Amino acid sequence: MTLTNKTLSRRTLVAGVTLAAVPALAAAPVATGTTPIARLWTEAQTLAADLATHRGAIAAAASNGGIPGWMRLGGEANRIAEARYAKLVAILNTPAKTAGDLAILGKVSQDDDILNGARAWASERLASATVALAA
């Protein structure tokens, strides 16, 4: 698509600007707070710490390619990772209230589990949150 013969839609423009901002948002420090997104992020980070003991098994299972390694495992590793993934999805489904929430959404949209699956949806949620806060 060239700019000389096509008009950019608002959605395309916002998505492009938001995607350009994702690395900066993901690198931004995340302030702890009391917003629903901040609370979910804290819970997701706690689950990620709990999952650290299973990293070797997850990496070995992931070496087979395709889906994330934790999806191939059973037991505690799968239970913790499923709970963490659910928190990430909940973050993406929660309306952002602050710039700190946008930073968290940026980090979630760049999380390996999201990038291996719901990448486009996560980017759309981030773009929508950015537009909503800018309005």
mmCIF file of N, CA, C and O in Angstrom, residues 72-127:
data_model
loop_
_atom_site.group_PDB
_atom_site.id
_atom_site.type_symbol
_atom_site.label_atom_id
_atom_site.label_comp_id
_atom_site.label_asym_id
_atom_site.label_seq_id
_atom_site.Cartn_x
_atom_site.Cartn_y
_atom_site.Cartn_z
ATOM 1 N N ARG A 72 2.749 -28.638 26.870
ATOM 2 C CA ARG A 72 3.018 -30.061 26.667
ATOM 3 C C ARG A 72 3.168 -30.807 27.987
ATOM 4 O O ARG A 72 3.212 -32.023 28.001
ATOM 5 N N LEU A 73 3.305 -30.052 29.073
ATOM 6 C CA LEU A 73 3.522 -30.668 30.380
ATOM 7 C C LEU A 73 2.212 -30.822 31.134
ATOM 8 O O LEU A 73 1.232 -30.149 30.849
ATOM 9 N N GLY A 74 2.233 -31.689 32.103
ATOM 10 C CA GLY A 74 1.102 -31.840 33.005
ATOM 11 C C GLY A 74 1.506 -31.397 34.393
ATOM 12 O O GLY A 74 2.566 -30.800 34.587
ATOM 13 N N GLY A 75 0.679 -31.671 35.334
ATOM 14 C CA GLY A 75 1.007 -31.423 36.734
ATOM 15 C C GLY A 75 1.122 -29.961 37.105
ATOM 16 O O GLY A 75 0.476 -29.091 36.523
ATOM 17 N N GLU A 76 1.982 -29.729 38.086
ATOM 18 C CA GLU A 76 2.114 -28.398 38.665
ATOM 19 C C GLU A 76 2.581 -27.354 37.647
ATOM 20 O O GLU A 76 2.070 -26.231 37.627
ATOM 21 N N ALA A 77 3.534 -27.708 36.786
ATOM 22 C CA ALA A 77 4.040 -26.752 35.795
ATOM 23 C C ALA A 77 2.908 -26.251 34.902
ATOM 24 O O ALA A 77 2.780 -25.048 34.653
ATOM 25 N N ASN A 78 2.099 -27.164 34.426
ATOM 26 C CA ASN A 78 0.990 -26.771 33.561
ATOM 27 C C ASN A 78 -0.038 -25.952 34.331
ATOM 28 O O ASN A 78 -0.540 -24.944 33.819
ATOM 29 N N ARG A 79 -0.342 -26.350 35.544
ATOM 30 C CA ARG A 79 -1.329 -25.630 36.353
ATOM 31 C C ARG A 79 -0.897 -24.182 36.597
ATOM 32 O O ARG A 79 -1.677 -23.252 36.417
ATOM 33 N N ILE A 80 0.365 -23.995 36.974
ATOM 34 C CA ILE A 80 0.873 -22.644 37.243
ATOM 35 C C ILE A 80 0.901 -21.824 35.963
ATOM 36 O O ILE A 80 0.475 -20.666 35.940
ATOM 37 N N ALA A 81 1.394 -22.407 34.887
ATOM 38 C CA ALA A 81 1.492 -21.674 33.623
ATOM 39 C C ALA A 81 0.114 -21.322 33.071
ATOM 40 O O ALA A 81 -0.079 -20.237 32.528
ATOM 41 N N GLU A 82 -0.845 -22.231 33.194
ATOM 42 C CA GLU A 82 -2.223 -21.933 32.763
ATOM 43 C C GLU A 82 -2.789 -20.762 33.557
ATOM 44 O O GLU A 82 -3.434 -19.877 32.992
ATOM 45 N N ALA A 83 -2.538 -20.761 34.870
ATOM 46 C CA ALA A 83 -3.030 -19.669 35.717
ATOM 47 C C ALA A 83 -2.365 -18.353 35.321
ATOM 48 O O ALA A 83 -3.025 -17.305 35.253
ATOM 49 N N ARG A 84 -1.062 -18.388 35.027
ATOM 50 C CA ARG A 84 -0.357 -17.180 34.602
ATOM 51 C C ARG A 84 -0.901 -16.671 33.262
ATOM 52 O O ARG A 84 -1.148 -15.488 33.095
ATOM 53 N N TYR A 85 -1.094 -17.585 32.326
ATOM 54 C CA TYR A 85 -1.630 -17.204 31.021
ATOM 55 C C TYR A 85 -3.024 -16.583 31.175
ATOM 56 O O TYR A 85 -3.345 -15.587 30.519
ATOM 57 N N ALA A 86 -3.827 -17.150 32.057
ATOM 58 C CA ALA A 86 -5.161 -16.599 32.310
ATOM 59 C C ALA A 86 -5.060 -15.176 32.849
ATOM 60 O O ALA A 86 -5.872 -14.310 32.490
ATOM 61 N N LYS A 87 -4.060 -14.904 33.697
ATOM 62 C CA LYS A 87 -3.856 -13.540 34.214
ATOM 63 C C LYS A 87 -3.473 -12.596 33.072
ATOM 64 O O LYS A 87 -3.954 -11.456 33.003
ATOM 65 N N LEU A 88 -2.616 -13.053 32.172
ATOM 66 C CA LEU A 88 -2.216 -12.214 31.035
ATOM 67 C C LEU A 88 -3.420 -11.879 30.156
ATOM 68 O O LEU A 88 -3.590 -10.734 29.731
ATOM 69 N N VAL A 89 -4.251 -12.865 29.901
ATOM 70 C CA VAL A 89 -5.456 -12.630 29.097
ATOM 71 C C VAL A 89 -6.404 -11.693 29.834
ATOM 72 O O VAL A 89 -6.994 -10.791 29.227
ATOM 73 N N ALA A 90 -6.527 -11.867 31.140
ATOM 74 C CA ALA A 90 -7.381 -10.969 31.935
ATOM 75 C C ALA A 90 -6.871 -9.531 31.862
ATOM 76 O O ALA A 90 -7.659 -8.582 31.768
ATOM 77 N N ILE A 91 -5.552 -9.361 31.885
ATOM 78 C CA ILE A 91 -4.969 -8.014 31.750
ATOM 79 C C ILE A 91 -5.377 -7.409 30.420
ATOM 80 O O ILE A 91 -5.792 -6.248 30.347
ATOM 81 N N LEU A 92 -5.276 -8.191 29.364
ATOM 82 C CA LEU A 92 -5.627 -7.688 28.030
ATOM 83 C C LEU A 92 -7.109 -7.363 27.903
ATOM 84 O O LEU A 92 -7.499 -6.528 27.092
ATOM 85 N N ASN A 93 -7.931 -8.002 28.716
ATOM 86 C CA ASN A 93 -9.373 -7.760 28.673
ATOM 87 C C ASN A 93 -9.829 -6.656 29.627
ATOM 88 O O ASN A 93 -11.000 -6.296 29.626
ATOM 89 N N THR A 94 -8.924 -6.119 30.435
ATOM 90 C CA THR A 94 -9.280 -5.111 31.429
ATOM 91 C C THR A 94 -8.985 -3.718 30.881
ATOM 92 O O THR A 94 -7.898 -3.486 30.354
ATOM 93 N N PRO A 95 -9.933 -2.791 30.995
ATOM 94 C CA PRO A 95 -9.690 -1.432 30.491
ATOM 95 C C PRO A 95 -8.553 -0.742 31.242
ATOM 96 O O PRO A 95 -8.484 -0.794 32.469
ATOM 97 N N ALA A 96 -7.653 -0.120 30.493
ATOM 98 C CA ALA A 96 -6.535 0.615 31.082
ATOM 99 C C ALA A 96 -7.037 1.922 31.676
ATOM 100 O O ALA A 96 -7.867 2.600 31.085
ATOM 101 N N LYS A 97 -6.511 2.264 32.850
ATOM 102 C CA LYS A 97 -6.914 3.498 33.518
ATOM 103 C C LYS A 97 -5.783 4.515 33.604
ATOM 104 O O LYS A 97 -6.031 5.692 33.810
ATOM 105 N N THR A 98 -4.539 4.052 33.491
ATOM 106 C CA THR A 98 -3.384 4.939 33.667
ATOM 107 C C THR A 98 -2.303 4.616 32.639
ATOM 108 O O THR A 98 -2.347 3.576 31.963
ATOM 109 N N ALA A 99 -1.309 5.499 32.583
ATOM 110 C CA ALA A 99 -0.151 5.237 31.724
ATOM 111 C C ALA A 99 0.599 4.000 32.218
ATOM 112 O O ALA A 99 1.161 3.249 31.415
ATOM 113 N N GLY A 100 0.601 3.761 33.525
ATOM 114 C CA GLY A 100 1.210 2.549 34.066
ATOM 115 C C GLY A 100 0.522 1.302 33.543
ATOM 116 O O GLY A 100 1.176 0.293 33.271
ATOM 117 N N ASP A 101 -0.804 1.375 33.405
ATOM 118 C CA ASP A 101 -1.543 0.252 32.826
ATOM 119 C C ASP A 101 -1.108 0.010 31.381
ATOM 120 O O ASP A 101 -0.979 -1.138 30.947
ATOM 121 N N LEU A 102 -0.880 1.083 30.632
ATOM 122 C CA LEU A 102 -0.418 0.929 29.245
ATOM 123 C C LEU A 102 0.954 0.271 29.208
ATOM 124 O O LEU A 102 1.225 -0.558 28.334
ATOM 125 N N ALA A 103 1.819 0.639 30.151
ATOM 126 C CA ALA A 103 3.142 0.002 30.216
ATOM 127 C C ALA A 103 3.001 -1.494 30.465
ATOM 128 O O ALA A 103 3.708 -2.306 29.853
ATOM 129 N N ILE A 104 2.096 -1.860 31.346
ATOM 130 C CA ILE A 104 1.858 -3.280 31.625
ATOM 131 C C ILE A 104 1.304 -3.962 30.375
ATOM 132 O O ILE A 104 1.743 -5.057 30.007
ATOM 133 N N LEU A 105 0.341 -3.338 29.708
ATOM 134 C CA LEU A 105 -0.203 -3.911 28.474
ATOM 135 C C LEU A 105 0.899 -4.094 27.437
ATOM 136 O O LEU A 105 0.901 -5.092 26.696
ATOM 137 N N GLY A 106 1.834 -3.149 27.369
ATOM 138 C CA GLY A 106 2.962 -3.286 26.452
ATOM 139 C C GLY A 106 3.812 -4.502 26.784
ATOM 140 O O GLY A 106 4.213 -5.258 25.898
ATOM 141 N N LYS A 107 4.073 -4.710 28.068
ATOM 142 C CA LYS A 107 4.854 -5.877 28.494
ATOM 143 C C LYS A 107 4.109 -7.178 28.207
ATOM 144 O O LYS A 107 4.694 -8.146 27.725
ATOM 145 N N VAL A 108 2.818 -7.191 28.483
ATOM 146 C CA VAL A 108 2.018 -8.395 28.235
ATOM 147 C C VAL A 108 1.977 -8.709 26.745
ATOM 148 O O VAL A 108 2.101 -9.872 26.344
ATOM 149 N N SER A 109 1.827 -7.693 25.907
ATOM 150 C CA SER A 109 1.751 -7.941 24.464
ATOM 151 C C SER A 109 3.072 -8.467 23.903
ATOM 152 O O SER A 109 3.092 -9.034 22.816
ATOM 153 N N GLN A 110 4.172 -8.314 24.644
ATOM 154 C CA GLN A 110 5.475 -8.818 24.222
ATOM 155 C C GLN A 110 5.889 -10.093 24.959
ATOM 156 O O GLN A 110 6.979 -10.601 24.748
ATOM 157 N N ASP A 111 5.033 -10.605 25.822
ATOM 158 C CA ASP A 111 5.319 -11.833 26.554
ATOM 159 C C ASP A 111 5.401 -13.000 25.567
ATOM 160 O O ASP A 111 4.630 -13.073 24.612
ATOM 161 N N ASP A 112 6.349 -13.898 25.787
ATOM 162 C CA ASP A 112 6.539 -15.031 24.873
ATOM 163 C C ASP A 112 5.262 -15.841 24.655
ATOM 164 O O ASP A 112 4.971 -16.258 23.537
ATOM 165 N N ASP A 113 4.498 -16.075 25.716
ATOM 166 C CA ASP A 113 3.280 -16.868 25.570
ATOM 167 C C ASP A 113 2.250 -16.149 24.699
ATOM 168 O O ASP A 113 1.527 -16.785 23.936
ATOM 169 N N ILE A 114 2.192 -14.847 24.800
ATOM 170 C CA ILE A 114 1.270 -14.074 23.964
ATOM 171 C C ILE A 114 1.795 -14.014 22.530
ATOM 172 O O ILE A 114 1.037 -14.176 21.570
ATOM 173 N N LEU A 115 3.089 -13.790 22.365
ATOM 174 C CA LEU A 115 3.674 -13.731 21.023
ATOM 175 C C LEU A 115 3.531 -15.053 20.280
ATOM 176 O O LEU A 115 3.435 -15.066 19.055
ATOM 177 N N ASN A 116 3.494 -16.165 21.015
ATOM 178 C CA ASN A 116 3.332 -17.480 20.376
ATOM 179 C C ASN A 116 1.881 -17.816 20.071
ATOM 180 O O ASN A 116 1.600 -18.859 19.506
ATOM 181 N N GLY A 117 0.963 -16.957 20.457
ATOM 182 C CA GLY A 117 -0.441 -17.266 20.223
ATOM 183 C C GLY A 117 -1.257 -16.056 19.821
ATOM 184 O O GLY A 117 -1.467 -15.797 18.648
ATOM 185 N N ALA A 118 -1.668 -15.309 20.800
ATOM 186 C CA ALA A 118 -2.640 -14.224 20.591
ATOM 187 C C ALA A 118 -1.980 -12.894 20.282
ATOM 188 O O ALA A 118 -2.420 -11.843 20.721
ATOM 189 N N ARG A 119 -0.931 -12.900 19.492
ATOM 190 C CA ARG A 119 -0.159 -11.690 19.187
ATOM 191 C C ARG A 119 -1.005 -10.584 18.566
ATOM 192 O O ARG A 119 -0.979 -9.451 19.033
ATOM 193 N N ALA A 120 -1.749 -10.881 17.534
ATOM 194 C CA ALA A 120 -2.535 -9.844 16.854
ATOM 195 C C ALA A 120 -3.628 -9.299 17.774
ATOM 196 O O ALA A 120 -3.860 -8.084 17.816
ATOM 197 N N TRP A 121 -4.277 -10.177 18.505
ATOM 198 C CA TRP A 121 -5.329 -9.737 19.424
ATOM 199 C C TRP A 121 -4.744 -8.849 20.509
ATOM 200 O O TRP A 121 -5.316 -7.821 20.861
ATOM 201 N N ALA A 122 -3.594 -9.231 21.053
ATOM 202 C CA ALA A 122 -2.948 -8.436 22.098
ATOM 203 C C ALA A 122 -2.575 -7.059 21.572
ATOM 204 O O ALA A 122 -2.756 -6.045 22.259
ATOM 205 N N SER A 123 -2.088 -6.995 20.345
ATOM 206 C CA SER A 123 -1.744 -5.700 19.747
ATOM 207 C C SER A 123 -2.984 -4.834 19.569
ATOM 208 O O SER A 123 -2.942 -3.622 19.797
ATOM 209 N N GLU A 124 -4.077 -5.436 19.179
ATOM 210 C CA GLU A 124 -5.337 -4.697 19.031
ATOM 211 C C GLU A 124 -5.822 -4.174 20.383
ATOM 212 O O GLU A 124 -6.305 -3.045 20.489
ATOM 213 N N ARG A 125 -5.708 -4.988 21.421
ATOM 214 C CA ARG A 125 -6.123 -4.553 22.770
ATOM 215 C C ARG A 125 -5.265 -3.379 23.236
ATOM 216 O O ARG A 125 -5.759 -2.430 23.817
ATOM 217 N N LEU A 126 -3.966 -3.439 22.971
ATOM 218 C CA LEU A 126 -3.061 -2.353 23.336
ATOM 219 C C LEU A 126 -3.408 -1.089 22.574
ATOM 220 O O LEU A 126 -3.475 -0.005 23.134
ATOM 221 N N ALA A 127 -3.679 -1.225 21.274
ATOM 222 C CA ALA A 127 -4.064 -0.065 20.471
ATOM 223 C C ALA A 127 -5.368 0.547 20.976
ATOM 224 O O ALA A 127 -5.498 1.777 21.108
#
